Coordinates of C-alpha atoms and ligand atoms in Angstrom, one line a residue:
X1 CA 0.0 0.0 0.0
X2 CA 1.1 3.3 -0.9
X3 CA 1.9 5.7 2.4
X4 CA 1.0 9.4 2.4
X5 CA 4.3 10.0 1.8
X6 CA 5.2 8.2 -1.2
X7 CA 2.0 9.8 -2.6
X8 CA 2.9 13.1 -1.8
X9 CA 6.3 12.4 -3.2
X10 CA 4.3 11.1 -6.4
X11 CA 2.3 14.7 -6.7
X12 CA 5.7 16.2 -6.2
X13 CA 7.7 14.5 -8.6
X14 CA 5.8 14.7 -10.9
X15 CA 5.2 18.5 -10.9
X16 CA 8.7 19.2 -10.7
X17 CA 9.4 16.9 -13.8
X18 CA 6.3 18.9 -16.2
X19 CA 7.6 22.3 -14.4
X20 CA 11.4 22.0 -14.8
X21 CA 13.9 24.5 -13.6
X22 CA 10.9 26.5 -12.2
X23 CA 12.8 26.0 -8.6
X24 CA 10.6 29.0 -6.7
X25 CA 7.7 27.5 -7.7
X26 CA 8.7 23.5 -6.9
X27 CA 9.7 25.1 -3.6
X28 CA 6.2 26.8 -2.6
X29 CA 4.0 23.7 -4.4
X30 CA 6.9 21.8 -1.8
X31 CA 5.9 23.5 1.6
X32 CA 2.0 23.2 1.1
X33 CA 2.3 19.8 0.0
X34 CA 3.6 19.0 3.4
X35 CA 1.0 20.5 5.5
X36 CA -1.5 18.5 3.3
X37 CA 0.0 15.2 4.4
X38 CA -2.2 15.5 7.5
X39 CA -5.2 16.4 6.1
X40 CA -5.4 13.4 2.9
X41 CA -4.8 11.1 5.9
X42 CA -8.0 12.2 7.4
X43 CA -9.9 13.3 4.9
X44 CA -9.4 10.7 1.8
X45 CA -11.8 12.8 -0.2
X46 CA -9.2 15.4 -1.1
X47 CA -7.6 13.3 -3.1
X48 CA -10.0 12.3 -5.1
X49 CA -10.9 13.4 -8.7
X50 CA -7.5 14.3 -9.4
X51 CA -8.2 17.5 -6.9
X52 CA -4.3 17.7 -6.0
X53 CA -2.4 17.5 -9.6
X54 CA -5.8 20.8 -10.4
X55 CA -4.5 22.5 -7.5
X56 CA -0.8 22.7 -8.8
X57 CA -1.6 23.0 -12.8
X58 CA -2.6 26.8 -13.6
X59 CA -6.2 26.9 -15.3
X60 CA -4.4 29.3 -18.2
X61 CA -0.8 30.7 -18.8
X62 CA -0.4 33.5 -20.8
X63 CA 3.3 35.0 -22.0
X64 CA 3.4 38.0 -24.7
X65 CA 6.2 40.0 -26.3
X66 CA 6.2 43.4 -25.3
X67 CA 8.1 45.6 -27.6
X68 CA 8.8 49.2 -26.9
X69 CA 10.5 52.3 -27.4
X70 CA 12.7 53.9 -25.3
X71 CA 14.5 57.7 -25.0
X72 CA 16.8 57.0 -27.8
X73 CA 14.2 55.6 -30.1
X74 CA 15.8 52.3 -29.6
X75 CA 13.3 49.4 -29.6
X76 CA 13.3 47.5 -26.5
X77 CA 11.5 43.6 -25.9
X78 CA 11.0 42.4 -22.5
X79 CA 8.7 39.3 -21.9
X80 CA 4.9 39.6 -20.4
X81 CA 3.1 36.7 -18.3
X82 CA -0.2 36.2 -16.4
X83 CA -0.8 32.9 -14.6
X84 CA -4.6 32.8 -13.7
X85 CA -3.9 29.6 -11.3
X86 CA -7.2 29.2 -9.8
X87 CA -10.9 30.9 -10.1
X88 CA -12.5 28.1 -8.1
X89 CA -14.1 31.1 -5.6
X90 CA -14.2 34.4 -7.7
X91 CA -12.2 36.4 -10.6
X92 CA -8.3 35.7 -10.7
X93 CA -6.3 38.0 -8.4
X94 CA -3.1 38.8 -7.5
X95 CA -0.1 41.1 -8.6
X96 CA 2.3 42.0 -11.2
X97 CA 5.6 42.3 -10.8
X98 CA 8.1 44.5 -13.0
X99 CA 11.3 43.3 -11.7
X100 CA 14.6 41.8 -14.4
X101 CA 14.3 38.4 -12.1
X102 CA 11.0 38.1 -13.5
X103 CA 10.3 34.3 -15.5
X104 CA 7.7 32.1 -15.4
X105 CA 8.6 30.0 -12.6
X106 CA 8.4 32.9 -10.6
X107 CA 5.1 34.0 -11.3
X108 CA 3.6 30.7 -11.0
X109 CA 5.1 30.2 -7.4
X110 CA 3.3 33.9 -6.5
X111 CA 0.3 32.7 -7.9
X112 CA 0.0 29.0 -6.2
X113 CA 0.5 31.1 -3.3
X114 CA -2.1 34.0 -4.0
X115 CA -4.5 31.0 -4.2
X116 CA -4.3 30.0 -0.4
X117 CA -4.1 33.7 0.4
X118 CA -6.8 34.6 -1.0
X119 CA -8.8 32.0 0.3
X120 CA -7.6 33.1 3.7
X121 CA -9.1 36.5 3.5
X122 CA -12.7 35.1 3.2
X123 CA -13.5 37.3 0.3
X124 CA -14.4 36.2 -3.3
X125 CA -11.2 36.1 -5.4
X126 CA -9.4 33.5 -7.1
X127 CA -5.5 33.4 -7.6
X128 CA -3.5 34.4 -10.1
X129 CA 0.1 36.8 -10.5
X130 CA 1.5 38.6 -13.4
X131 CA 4.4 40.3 -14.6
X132 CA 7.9 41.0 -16.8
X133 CA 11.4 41.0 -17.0
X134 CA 11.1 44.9 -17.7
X135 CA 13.6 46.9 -14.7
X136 CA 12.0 50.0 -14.0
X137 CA 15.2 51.3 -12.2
X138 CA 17.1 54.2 -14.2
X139 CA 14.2 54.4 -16.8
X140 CA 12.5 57.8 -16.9
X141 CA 9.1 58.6 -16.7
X142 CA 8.6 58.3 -21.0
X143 CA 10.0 54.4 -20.7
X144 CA 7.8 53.6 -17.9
X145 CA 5.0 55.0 -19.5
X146 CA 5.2 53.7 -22.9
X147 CA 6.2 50.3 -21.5
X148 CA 2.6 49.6 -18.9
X149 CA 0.9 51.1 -22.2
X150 CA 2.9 47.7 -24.2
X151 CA 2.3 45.9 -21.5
X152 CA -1.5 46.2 -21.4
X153 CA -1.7 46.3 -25.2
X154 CA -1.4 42.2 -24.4
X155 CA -2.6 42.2 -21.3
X156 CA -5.8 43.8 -21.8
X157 CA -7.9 41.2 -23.6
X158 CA -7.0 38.5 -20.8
X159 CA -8.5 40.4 -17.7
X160 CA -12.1 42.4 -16.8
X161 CA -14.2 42.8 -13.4
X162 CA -15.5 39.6 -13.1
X163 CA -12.6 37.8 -15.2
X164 CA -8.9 38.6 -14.0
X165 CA -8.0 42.1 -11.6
X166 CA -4.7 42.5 -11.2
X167 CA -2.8 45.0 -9.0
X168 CA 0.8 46.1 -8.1
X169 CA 3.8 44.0 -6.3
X170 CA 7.5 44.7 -6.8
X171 CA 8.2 47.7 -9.4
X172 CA 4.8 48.3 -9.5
X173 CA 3.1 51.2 -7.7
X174 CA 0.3 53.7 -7.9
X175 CA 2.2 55.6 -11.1
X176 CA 2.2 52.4 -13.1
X177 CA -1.0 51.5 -11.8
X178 CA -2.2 54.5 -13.5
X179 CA -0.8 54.3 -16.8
X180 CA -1.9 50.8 -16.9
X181 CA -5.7 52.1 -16.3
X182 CA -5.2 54.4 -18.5
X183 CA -4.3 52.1 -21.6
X184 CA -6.8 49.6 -20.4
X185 CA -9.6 52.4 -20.8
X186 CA -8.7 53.4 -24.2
X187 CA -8.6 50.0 -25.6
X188 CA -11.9 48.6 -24.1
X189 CA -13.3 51.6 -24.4
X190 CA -15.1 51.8 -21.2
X191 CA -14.2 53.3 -17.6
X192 CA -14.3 49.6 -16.0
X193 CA -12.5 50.5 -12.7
X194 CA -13.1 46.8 -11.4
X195 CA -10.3 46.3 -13.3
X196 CA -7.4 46.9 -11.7
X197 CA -6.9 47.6 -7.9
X198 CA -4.4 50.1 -6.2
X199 CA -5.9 53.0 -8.5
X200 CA -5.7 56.7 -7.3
X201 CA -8.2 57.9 -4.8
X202 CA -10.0 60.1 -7.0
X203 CA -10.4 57.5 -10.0
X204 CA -11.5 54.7 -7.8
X205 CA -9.3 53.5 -5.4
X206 CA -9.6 53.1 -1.7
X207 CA -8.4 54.2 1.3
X208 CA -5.7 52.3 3.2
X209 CA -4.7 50.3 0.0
X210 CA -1.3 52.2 0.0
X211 CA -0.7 50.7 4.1
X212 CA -2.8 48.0 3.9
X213 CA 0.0 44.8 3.3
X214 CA 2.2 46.7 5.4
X215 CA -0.2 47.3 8.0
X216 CA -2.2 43.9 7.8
X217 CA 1.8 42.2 8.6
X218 CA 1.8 44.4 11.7
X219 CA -1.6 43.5 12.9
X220 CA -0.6 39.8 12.6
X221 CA 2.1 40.1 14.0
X222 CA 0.4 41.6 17.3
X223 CA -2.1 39.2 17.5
X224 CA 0.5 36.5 17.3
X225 CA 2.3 38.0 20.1
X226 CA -1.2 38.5 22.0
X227 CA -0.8 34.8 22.0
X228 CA 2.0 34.4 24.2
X229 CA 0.8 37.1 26.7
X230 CA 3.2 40.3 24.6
X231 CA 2.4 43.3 22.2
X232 CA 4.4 45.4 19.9
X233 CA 4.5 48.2 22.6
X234 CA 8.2 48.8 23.7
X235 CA 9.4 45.8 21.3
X236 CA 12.5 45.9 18.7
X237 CA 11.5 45.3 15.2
X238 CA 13.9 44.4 12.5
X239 CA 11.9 44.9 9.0
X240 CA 13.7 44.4 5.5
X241 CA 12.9 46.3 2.3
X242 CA 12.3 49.7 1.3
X243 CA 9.3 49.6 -0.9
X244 CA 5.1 49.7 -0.2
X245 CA 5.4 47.1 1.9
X246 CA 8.3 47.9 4.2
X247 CA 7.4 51.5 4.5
X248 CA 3.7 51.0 5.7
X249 CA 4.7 48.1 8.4
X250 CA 8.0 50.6 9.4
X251 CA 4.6 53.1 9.8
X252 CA 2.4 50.9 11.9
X253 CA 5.0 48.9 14.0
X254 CA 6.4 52.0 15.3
X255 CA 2.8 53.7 15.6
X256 CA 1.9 50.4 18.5
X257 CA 4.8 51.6 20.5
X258 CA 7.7 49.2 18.9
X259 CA 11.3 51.0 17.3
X260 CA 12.4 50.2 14.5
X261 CA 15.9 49.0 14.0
X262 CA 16.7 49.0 10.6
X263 CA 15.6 48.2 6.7
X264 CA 17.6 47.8 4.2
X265 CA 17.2 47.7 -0.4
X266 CA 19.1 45.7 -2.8
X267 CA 22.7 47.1 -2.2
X268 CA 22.7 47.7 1.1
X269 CA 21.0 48.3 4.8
X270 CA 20.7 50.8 7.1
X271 CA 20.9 50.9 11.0
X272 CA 18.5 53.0 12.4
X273 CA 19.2 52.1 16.7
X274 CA 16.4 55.8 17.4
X275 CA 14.0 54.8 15.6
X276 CA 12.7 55.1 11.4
X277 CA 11.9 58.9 11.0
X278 CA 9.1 57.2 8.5
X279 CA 8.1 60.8 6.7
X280 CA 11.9 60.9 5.9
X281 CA 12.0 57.4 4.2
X282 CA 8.6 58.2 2.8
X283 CA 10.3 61.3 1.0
X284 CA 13.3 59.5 -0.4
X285 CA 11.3 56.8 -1.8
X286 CA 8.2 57.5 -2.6
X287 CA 8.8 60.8 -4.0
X288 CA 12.5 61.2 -5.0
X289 CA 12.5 57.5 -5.7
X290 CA 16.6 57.2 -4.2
X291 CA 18.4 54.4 -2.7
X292 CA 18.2 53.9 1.2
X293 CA 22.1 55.0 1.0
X294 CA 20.9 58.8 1.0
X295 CA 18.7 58.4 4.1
X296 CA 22.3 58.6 6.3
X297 CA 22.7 61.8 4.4
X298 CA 19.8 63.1 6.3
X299 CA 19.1 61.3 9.8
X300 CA 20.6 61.5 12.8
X301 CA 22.3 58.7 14.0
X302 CA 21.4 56.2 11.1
X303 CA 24.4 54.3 9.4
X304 CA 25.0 52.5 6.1
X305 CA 26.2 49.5 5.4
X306 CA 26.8 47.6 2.2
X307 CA 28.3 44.5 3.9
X308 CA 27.3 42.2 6.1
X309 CA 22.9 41.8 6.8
X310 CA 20.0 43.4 7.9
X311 CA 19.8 39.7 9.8
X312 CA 22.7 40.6 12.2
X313 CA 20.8 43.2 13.9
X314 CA 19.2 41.9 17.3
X315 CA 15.7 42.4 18.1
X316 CA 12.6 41.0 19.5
X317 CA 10.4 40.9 15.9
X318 CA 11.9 40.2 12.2
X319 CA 9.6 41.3 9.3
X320 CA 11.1 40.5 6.0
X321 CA 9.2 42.7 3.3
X322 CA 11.4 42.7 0.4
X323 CA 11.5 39.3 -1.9
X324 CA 11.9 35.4 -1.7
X325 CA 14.6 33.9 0.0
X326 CA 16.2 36.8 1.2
X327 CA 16.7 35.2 4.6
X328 CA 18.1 32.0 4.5
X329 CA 18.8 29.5 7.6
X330 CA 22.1 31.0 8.6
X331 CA 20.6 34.6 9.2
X332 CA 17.8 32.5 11.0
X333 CA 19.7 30.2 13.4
X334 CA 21.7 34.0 14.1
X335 CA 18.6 36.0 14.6
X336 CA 17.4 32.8 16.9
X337 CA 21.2 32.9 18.9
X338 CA 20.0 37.0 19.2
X339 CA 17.0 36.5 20.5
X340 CA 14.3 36.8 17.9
X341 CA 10.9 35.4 19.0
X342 CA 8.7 36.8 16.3
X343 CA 8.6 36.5 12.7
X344 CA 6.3 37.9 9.6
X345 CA 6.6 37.5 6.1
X346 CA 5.4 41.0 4.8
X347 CA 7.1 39.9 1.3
X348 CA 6.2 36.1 -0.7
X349 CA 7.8 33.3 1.0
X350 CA 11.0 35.5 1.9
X351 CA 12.4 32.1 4.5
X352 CA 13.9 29.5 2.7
X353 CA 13.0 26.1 4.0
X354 CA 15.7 26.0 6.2
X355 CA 14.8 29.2 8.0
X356 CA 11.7 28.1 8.7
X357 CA 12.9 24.9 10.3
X358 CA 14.7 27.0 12.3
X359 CA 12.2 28.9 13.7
X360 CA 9.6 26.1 14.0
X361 CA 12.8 24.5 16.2
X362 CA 13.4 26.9 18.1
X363 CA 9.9 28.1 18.9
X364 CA 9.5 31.1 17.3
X365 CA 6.3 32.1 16.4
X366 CA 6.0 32.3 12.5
X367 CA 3.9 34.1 10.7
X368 CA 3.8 32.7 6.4
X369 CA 3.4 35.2 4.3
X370 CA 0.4 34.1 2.7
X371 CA -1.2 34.8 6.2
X372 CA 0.8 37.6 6.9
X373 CA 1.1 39.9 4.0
X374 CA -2.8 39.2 3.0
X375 CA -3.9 42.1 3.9
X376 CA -2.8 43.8 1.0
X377 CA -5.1 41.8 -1.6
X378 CA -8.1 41.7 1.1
X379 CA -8.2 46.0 1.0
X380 CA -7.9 45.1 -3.2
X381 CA -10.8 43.1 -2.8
X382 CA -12.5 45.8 -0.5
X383 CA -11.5 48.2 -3.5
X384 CA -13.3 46.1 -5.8
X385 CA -16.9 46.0 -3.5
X386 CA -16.5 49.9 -3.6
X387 CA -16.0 49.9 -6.9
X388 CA -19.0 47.3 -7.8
X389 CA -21.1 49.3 -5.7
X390 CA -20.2 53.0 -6.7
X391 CA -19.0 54.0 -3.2
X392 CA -15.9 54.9 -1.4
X393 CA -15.3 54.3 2.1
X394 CA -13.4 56.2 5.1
X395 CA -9.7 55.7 6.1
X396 CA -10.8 54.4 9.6
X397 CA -14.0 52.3 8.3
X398 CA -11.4 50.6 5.9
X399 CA -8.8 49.9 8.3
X400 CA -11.2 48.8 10.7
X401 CA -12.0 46.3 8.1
X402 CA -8.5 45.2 7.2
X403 CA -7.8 45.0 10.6
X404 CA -10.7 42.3 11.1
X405 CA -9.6 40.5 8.2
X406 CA -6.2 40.3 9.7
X407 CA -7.1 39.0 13.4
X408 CA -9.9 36.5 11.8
X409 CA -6.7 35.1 9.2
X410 CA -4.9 34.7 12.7
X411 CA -7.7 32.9 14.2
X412 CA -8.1 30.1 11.0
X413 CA -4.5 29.3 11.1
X414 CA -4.4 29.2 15.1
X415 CA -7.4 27.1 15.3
X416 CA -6.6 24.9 12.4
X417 CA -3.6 24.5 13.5
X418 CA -5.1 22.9 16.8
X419 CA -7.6 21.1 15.1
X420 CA -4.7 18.6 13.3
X421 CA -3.0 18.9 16.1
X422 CA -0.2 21.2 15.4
X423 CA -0.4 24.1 17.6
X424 CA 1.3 27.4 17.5
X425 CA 1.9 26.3 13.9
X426 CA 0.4 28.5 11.5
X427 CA 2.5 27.9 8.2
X428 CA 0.5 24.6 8.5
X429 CA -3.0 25.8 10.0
X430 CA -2.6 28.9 7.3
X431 CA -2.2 26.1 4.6
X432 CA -4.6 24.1 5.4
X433 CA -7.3 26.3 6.0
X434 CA -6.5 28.1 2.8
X435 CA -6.8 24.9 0.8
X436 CA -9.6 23.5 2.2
X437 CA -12.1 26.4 1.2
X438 CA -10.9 26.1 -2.2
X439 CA -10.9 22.5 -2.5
X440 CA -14.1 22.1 -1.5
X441 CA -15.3 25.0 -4.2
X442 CA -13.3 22.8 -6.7
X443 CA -14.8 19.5 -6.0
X444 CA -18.3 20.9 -5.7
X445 CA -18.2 22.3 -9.4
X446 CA -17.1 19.3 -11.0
X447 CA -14.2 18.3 -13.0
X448 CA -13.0 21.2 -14.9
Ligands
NDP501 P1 8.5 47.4 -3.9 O1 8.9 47.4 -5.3 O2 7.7 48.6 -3.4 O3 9.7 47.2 -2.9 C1 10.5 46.1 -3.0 C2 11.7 46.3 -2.0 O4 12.4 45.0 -1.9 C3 12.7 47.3 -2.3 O5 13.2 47.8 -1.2 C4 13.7 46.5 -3.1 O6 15.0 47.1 -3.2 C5 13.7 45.2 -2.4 N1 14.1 44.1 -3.3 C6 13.4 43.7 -4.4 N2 14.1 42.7 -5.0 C7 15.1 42.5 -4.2 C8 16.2 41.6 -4.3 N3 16.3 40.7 -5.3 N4 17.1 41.6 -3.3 C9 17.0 42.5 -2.3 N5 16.0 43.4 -2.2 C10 15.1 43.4 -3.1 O7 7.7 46.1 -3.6 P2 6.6 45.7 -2.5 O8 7.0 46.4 -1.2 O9 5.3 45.9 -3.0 O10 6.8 44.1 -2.4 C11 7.7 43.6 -1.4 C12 7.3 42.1 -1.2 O11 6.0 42.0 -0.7 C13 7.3 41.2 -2.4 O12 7.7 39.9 -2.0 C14 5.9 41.2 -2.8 O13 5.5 40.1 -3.6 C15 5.2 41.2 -1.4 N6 3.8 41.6 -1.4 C16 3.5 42.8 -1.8 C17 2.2 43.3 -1.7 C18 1.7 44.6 -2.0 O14 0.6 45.0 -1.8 N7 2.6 45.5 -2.6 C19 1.1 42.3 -1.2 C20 1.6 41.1 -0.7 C21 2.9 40.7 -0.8 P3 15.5 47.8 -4.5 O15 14.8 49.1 -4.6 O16 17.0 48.0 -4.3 O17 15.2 46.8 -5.6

């Protein structure tokens, strides 16, 4: 007889030979796979109708050429993709992602991901994750104009309201958010702001959008230390990253009480042992779009450094928010040593494998990022009932509503995670609560 071992091993092997090379994605099909050990023991009925190989193969995958023109008339060709893995409870949703890292096995681990996330939030969206190999840095405001109106030349057929709505993630912010609209109206002809989320306020976004997956990570994060009888107030927060996500949880961690230590971009990080002056940072990246280097140039006390890692600070809370596997187990087992008891993935599966069994070791509490950082696509989705409905909400209604999404997210994973007898673990409660609601949509409408 086969164990549930070998037949996970089966699903597994299997993927990675029809995905090959595609080694972000084999590693996040890898980690839910193992949660879901415990439940096909249980419940046999997951594995039937072929419900696990579904799960894994994305409904569609789209890749486009996207040719364009740059400053010097030179003609420029990046690649375009939209995986839409999974509409088994409402319209595909999820990100895209201008970064040169960009492929395809990228965006299919981001959107395997988004699918559980999703589910999480309790709100009707499927999963799905877009992108390109297009770098945004040192291109002026022309290139990154003319290249989201390429983009969407493609894209544009592929998504709608009730079809695919995507939304920003790495290299993508409000300003491409909006020339992206933009070229979407023109070609459909129609001012369909369920389209796209993350849209201006005063062309149909929402409030709290902007904070919201920085925000939502801090709000998990306190309920997880609520847990164990501690708050953010008076803690020592390390958080990674520079970008949405960082900024906003910088914003909120310090607004509980907690100082932040440092945060860091792709050359280098910066010490920070007062406190983030968050309006500071705000200006140099947000607005003047500069490297974290320049924020020495301007704080008191704050250092640079281009060696060593953000990891080696020591501190009571580690948020990575930048990008996957940027903290590996060595950085783990020293943030551990330090005295690190709390961890939240504001950024996709930024904890390699081995971090993670580091933490679970060693008893820190771990927040997964599709738990952590879902906050960001549940105020999308909240964009997209104001939208339907014609209506825009208040800054405090909206965060009020993120913030319920986030504790009821904590309470799934913490009371699934009793449930199969795993407590305290929520990368497994988080996975299997995610995949149950969409396994059960799945089986309920047939084999498709
Ligand atoms: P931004 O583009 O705003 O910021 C990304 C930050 O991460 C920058 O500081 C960037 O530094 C750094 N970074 C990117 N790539 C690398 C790399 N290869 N090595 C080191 N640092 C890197 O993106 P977001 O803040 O939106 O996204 C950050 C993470 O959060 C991603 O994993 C994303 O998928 C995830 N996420 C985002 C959501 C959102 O609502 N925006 C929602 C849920 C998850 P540099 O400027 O030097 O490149």
């Amino acid at each position: 007889m086969t164990t549930i071992d070998e037949e996970v091993a089966g699903y597994y092997d299997k993927l990675v030979r029809r995905n090959a090379g595609e080694v972000e994605f084999h590693q996040a099909v890898a980690e839910v796979l193992d949660s879901l050990k415990i439940v096909l023991e249980k419940d046999r009925h997951y594995a039937d109708y072929g419900l696990i190989e579904r799960l894994c193969e994305p409904e569609r995958q789209i890749m486009f050429r996207v040719p364009w023109m740059d400053d010097n008339n030179d003609i420029r060709v990046n690649r375009g993709f939209r995986v839409q893995f999974n509409s088994a409870l409402g319209p595909y949703k999820g990100g895209l992602r201008f970064h040169p890292s960009v492929n395809l096995g990228i965006i299919k681990f981001l959107g395997f991901e988004q699918i559980f996330k999703n589910s999480l939030t309790g709100l009707p969206i499927g999963g799905g994750k877009g992108g390109s190999d297009f770098d945004p840095k040192g291109k002026s405001e022309g290139e990154i104009m003319r290249f989201c109106q390429a983009f969407m030349t493609e894209l544009w057929r592929h998504i709608g309201q009730y079809r695919d709505v995507p939304a920003g993630d790495i290299g993508v912010g409000g300003r491409e958010i909006g020339y992206l609209f933009g070229q979407y109206r023109r070609l459909a002809n129609q001012h369909e702001s369920g389209v796209l989320t993350g849209k201006g306020l005063n062309w149909g976004g929402s409030l709290v959008r902007t904070e919201a997956t920085g925000y939502g990570c801090v709000y998990f994060t306190n309920e997880m230390m609520k847990a164990r009888g501690e708050s953010l107030d008076g803690a020592k927060v390390i958080v990674s990253g520079s970008g949405n996500v960082a900024i906003y949880a910088i914003e909120k961690a310090q607004e509980l009480g907690a100082t932040v230590l440092g945060f860091s971009d792709s050359t280098g990080w910066v010490e920070t042992p007062n406190g983030v002056d968050v309006e500071l940072l705000k200006d140099i990246k947000e607005v003047r779009r500069e490297r974290v280097s320049e924020y020495v140039e301007e704080a008191q006390g704050a250092t640079y450094h281009e060696n060593g890692s953000i990891w080696d600070l020591t501190a009571d809370v580690a948020l990575p928010c930048a990008t996957q596997n940027e903290l590996d187990g060595e950085h783990a087992k020293g943030l551990v040593e330090r005295g690190v008891r709390y961890v939240a993935e504001g950024a996709n599966m930024p904890s390699t494998p081995e971090a993670i069994e580091v933490f679970r070791d060693n008893k820190v509490s771990f927040g997964p990022g599709k738990a952590a950082n879902a906050g960001g696509v549940a105020t999308s989705a909240l964009e997209m009932q104001q939208n339907a409905s014609r209506d825009s909400w208040s800054f405090d209604y909206t965060d009020e509503r993120l913030h319920g999404i986030m504790s009821n997210i904590f309470t799934m994973a913490d009371e699934t995670a009793k449930e199969y007898g795993r407590e305290g673990d929520y990368v497994v409660g988080s996975n299997i609560a995610g995949f149950k609601k969409v396994a059960d949509a799945m089986l309920a409408q047939g084999v498709i």
